[in-house]
Amino acid sequence: TRADIGQRESSDADDRVLTDTERKSAETAAQTAVGGGTIVDVEASDDQGVAYEVEVSAADNTQWDVELDSAFKVVRKAADN
C-alpha cells in the first residue's frame, strides 16, 4: 500500500543523520581518494556494501562521487563530467 511504501522510505539508511565522527572520517577518506578538494555533500547510503556517499569538487573542477564502506575504504569512485 501507499502507507507501506512511505514507511519503508522513511526508514531508509540514506535518511540517517551522520555523527560528526562519521562525517569527518568520510570526508577525509574521500578527499584522500581523489587527491584533495572541497566536500560538497556527505550522506549515509542504502546501497548494498556502501555505507557512505561523498561528493567532492577537485581543484580542477572535476566533480567526484566517492562511495565508502563502513570502514571508510573506497568501494567506488567516479568523476562526473
PDB file of C-alpha atoms in Angstrom:
ATOM      1  CA  THR A   1       0.000   0.000   0.000  1.00  0.00           C
ATOM      2  CA  ARG A   2       0.971   3.616  -0.278  1.00  0.00           C
ATOM      3  CA  ALA A   3       1.435   3.874   3.517  1.00  0.00           C
ATOM      4  CA  ASP A   4       3.774   0.860   3.474  1.00  0.00           C
ATOM      5  CA  ILE A   5       5.920   2.483   0.804  1.00  0.00           C
ATOM      6  CA  GLY A   6       6.134   5.711   2.785  1.00  0.00           C
ATOM      7  CA  GLN A   7       7.096   3.816   5.920  1.00  0.00           C
ATOM      8  CA  ARG A   8       9.839   1.891   4.089  1.00  0.00           C
ATOM      9  CA  GLU A   9      11.174   5.090   2.521  1.00  0.00           C
ATOM     10  CA  SER A  10      11.229   6.902   5.847  1.00  0.00           C
ATOM     11  CA  SER A  11      13.411   4.184   7.364  1.00  0.00           C
ATOM     12  CA  ASP A  12      15.963   4.132   4.519  1.00  0.00           C
ATOM     13  CA  ALA A  13      19.587   4.247   5.635  1.00  0.00           C
ATOM     14  CA  ASP A  14      20.261   7.228   3.400  1.00  0.00           C
ATOM     15  CA  ASP A  15      17.944   9.308   5.618  1.00  0.00           C
ATOM     16  CA  ARG A  16      20.118   8.619   8.671  1.00  0.00           C
ATOM     17  CA  VAL A  17      21.901  11.604  10.178  1.00  0.00           C
ATOM     18  CA  LEU A  18      25.651  11.044  10.365  1.00  0.00           C
ATOM     19  CA  THR A  19      27.621  11.633  13.540  1.00  0.00           C
ATOM     20  CA  ASP A  20      30.362  14.265  13.406  1.00  0.00           C
ATOM     21  CA  THR A  21      32.943  11.472  13.591  1.00  0.00           C
ATOM     22  CA  GLU A  22      31.385   9.569  10.675  1.00  0.00           C
ATOM     23  CA  ARG A  23      31.137  12.738   8.593  1.00  0.00           C
ATOM     24  CA  LYS A  24      34.757  13.758   9.237  1.00  0.00           C
ATOM     25  CA  SER A  25      36.084  10.244   8.551  1.00  0.00           C
ATOM     26  CA  ALA A  26      34.102  10.007   5.309  1.00  0.00           C
ATOM     27  CA  GLU A  27      35.281  13.455   4.199  1.00  0.00           C
ATOM     28  CA  THR A  28      38.926  12.610   4.893  1.00  0.00           C
ATOM     29  CA  ALA A  29      38.725   9.249   3.103  1.00  0.00           C
ATOM     30  CA  ALA A  30      37.028  10.761   0.049  1.00  0.00           C
ATOM     31  CA  GLN A  31      39.471  13.664  -0.218  1.00  0.00           C
ATOM     32  CA  THR A  32      42.389  11.242   0.046  1.00  0.00           C
ATOM     33  CA  ALA A  33      40.850   9.026  -2.656  1.00  0.00           C
ATOM     34  CA  VAL A  34      40.667  11.856  -5.189  1.00  0.00           C
ATOM     35  CA  GLY A  35      43.767  13.823  -4.212  1.00  0.00           C
ATOM     36  CA  GLY A  36      42.048  16.615  -2.297  1.00  0.00           C
ATOM     37  CA  GLY A  37      39.239  19.015  -2.987  1.00  0.00           C
ATOM     38  CA  THR A  38      36.190  20.564  -1.389  1.00  0.00           C
ATOM     39  CA  ILE A  39      33.472  18.405   0.123  1.00  0.00           C
ATOM     40  CA  VAL A  40      30.104  19.125  -1.487  1.00  0.00           C
ATOM     41  CA  ASP A  41      27.945  16.538   0.274  1.00  0.00           C
ATOM     42  CA  VAL A  42      28.228  13.560   2.624  1.00  0.00           C
ATOM     43  CA  GLU A  43      25.391  11.164   3.334  1.00  0.00           C
ATOM     44  CA  ALA A  44      24.621   7.668   4.506  1.00  0.00           C
ATOM     45  CA  SER A  45      23.944   5.165   1.739  1.00  0.00           C
ATOM     46  CA  ASP A  46      21.363   2.432   1.473  1.00  0.00           C
ATOM     47  CA  ASP A  47      23.233   0.691  -1.374  1.00  0.00           C
ATOM     48  CA  GLN A  48      24.497  -2.835  -0.697  1.00  0.00           C
ATOM     49  CA  GLY A  49      28.123  -2.729   0.531  1.00  0.00           C
ATOM     50  CA  VAL A  50      28.232   1.071   0.605  1.00  0.00           C
ATOM     51  CA  ALA A  51      27.875   2.911   3.915  1.00  0.00           C
ATOM     52  CA  TYR A  52      28.661   6.475   2.811  1.00  0.00           C
ATOM     53  CA  GLU A  53      28.391   8.544  -0.357  1.00  0.00           C
ATOM     54  CA  VAL A  54      30.584  11.629  -0.674  1.00  0.00           C
ATOM     55  CA  GLU A  55      30.675  14.275  -3.399  1.00  0.00           C
ATOM     56  CA  VAL A  56      33.979  16.118  -3.824  1.00  0.00           C
ATOM     57  CA  SER A  57      34.830  19.071  -6.058  1.00  0.00           C
ATOM     58  CA  ALA A  58      38.510  18.864  -7.049  1.00  0.00           C
ATOM     59  CA  ALA A  59      40.732  21.898  -7.698  1.00  0.00           C
ATOM     60  CA  ASP A  60      40.421  21.283 -11.459  1.00  0.00           C
ATOM     61  CA  ASN A  61      36.594  21.492 -11.136  1.00  0.00           C
ATOM     62  CA  THR A  62      36.154  17.727 -11.560  1.00  0.00           C
ATOM     63  CA  GLN A  63      33.174  16.517  -9.521  1.00  0.00           C
ATOM     64  CA  TRP A  64      33.808  13.156  -7.857  1.00  0.00           C
ATOM     65  CA  ASP A  65      31.330  10.689  -6.410  1.00  0.00           C
ATOM     66  CA  VAL A  66      33.082   8.512  -3.829  1.00  0.00           C
ATOM     67  CA  GLU A  67      31.403   5.520  -2.212  1.00  0.00           C
ATOM     68  CA  LEU A  68      32.846   4.162   1.035  1.00  0.00           C
ATOM     69  CA  ASP A  69      32.222   1.043   3.074  1.00  0.00           C
ATOM     70  CA  SER A  70      31.596   1.066   6.824  1.00  0.00           C
ATOM     71  CA  ALA A  71      35.373   1.095   7.471  1.00  0.00           C
ATOM     72  CA  PHE A  72      35.753   4.197   5.223  1.00  0.00           C
ATOM     73  CA  LYS A  73      37.506   2.217   2.489  1.00  0.00           C
ATOM     74  CA  VAL A  74      36.775   3.222  -1.107  1.00  0.00           C
ATOM     75  CA  VAL A  75      34.259   0.932  -2.800  1.00  0.00           C
ATOM     76  CA  ARG A  76      33.986   3.046  -5.943  1.00  0.00           C
ATOM     77  CA  LYS A  77      34.907   6.485  -7.196  1.00  0.00           C
ATOM     78  CA  ALA A  78      33.770   8.115 -10.397  1.00  0.00           C
ATOM     79  CA  ALA A  79      34.272  11.509 -11.960  1.00  0.00           C
ATOM     80  CA  ASP A  80      31.132  13.319 -13.074  1.00  0.00           C
ATOM     81  CA  ASN A  81      31.765  15.020 -16.374  1.00  0.00           C
TER      82      ASN A  81
END
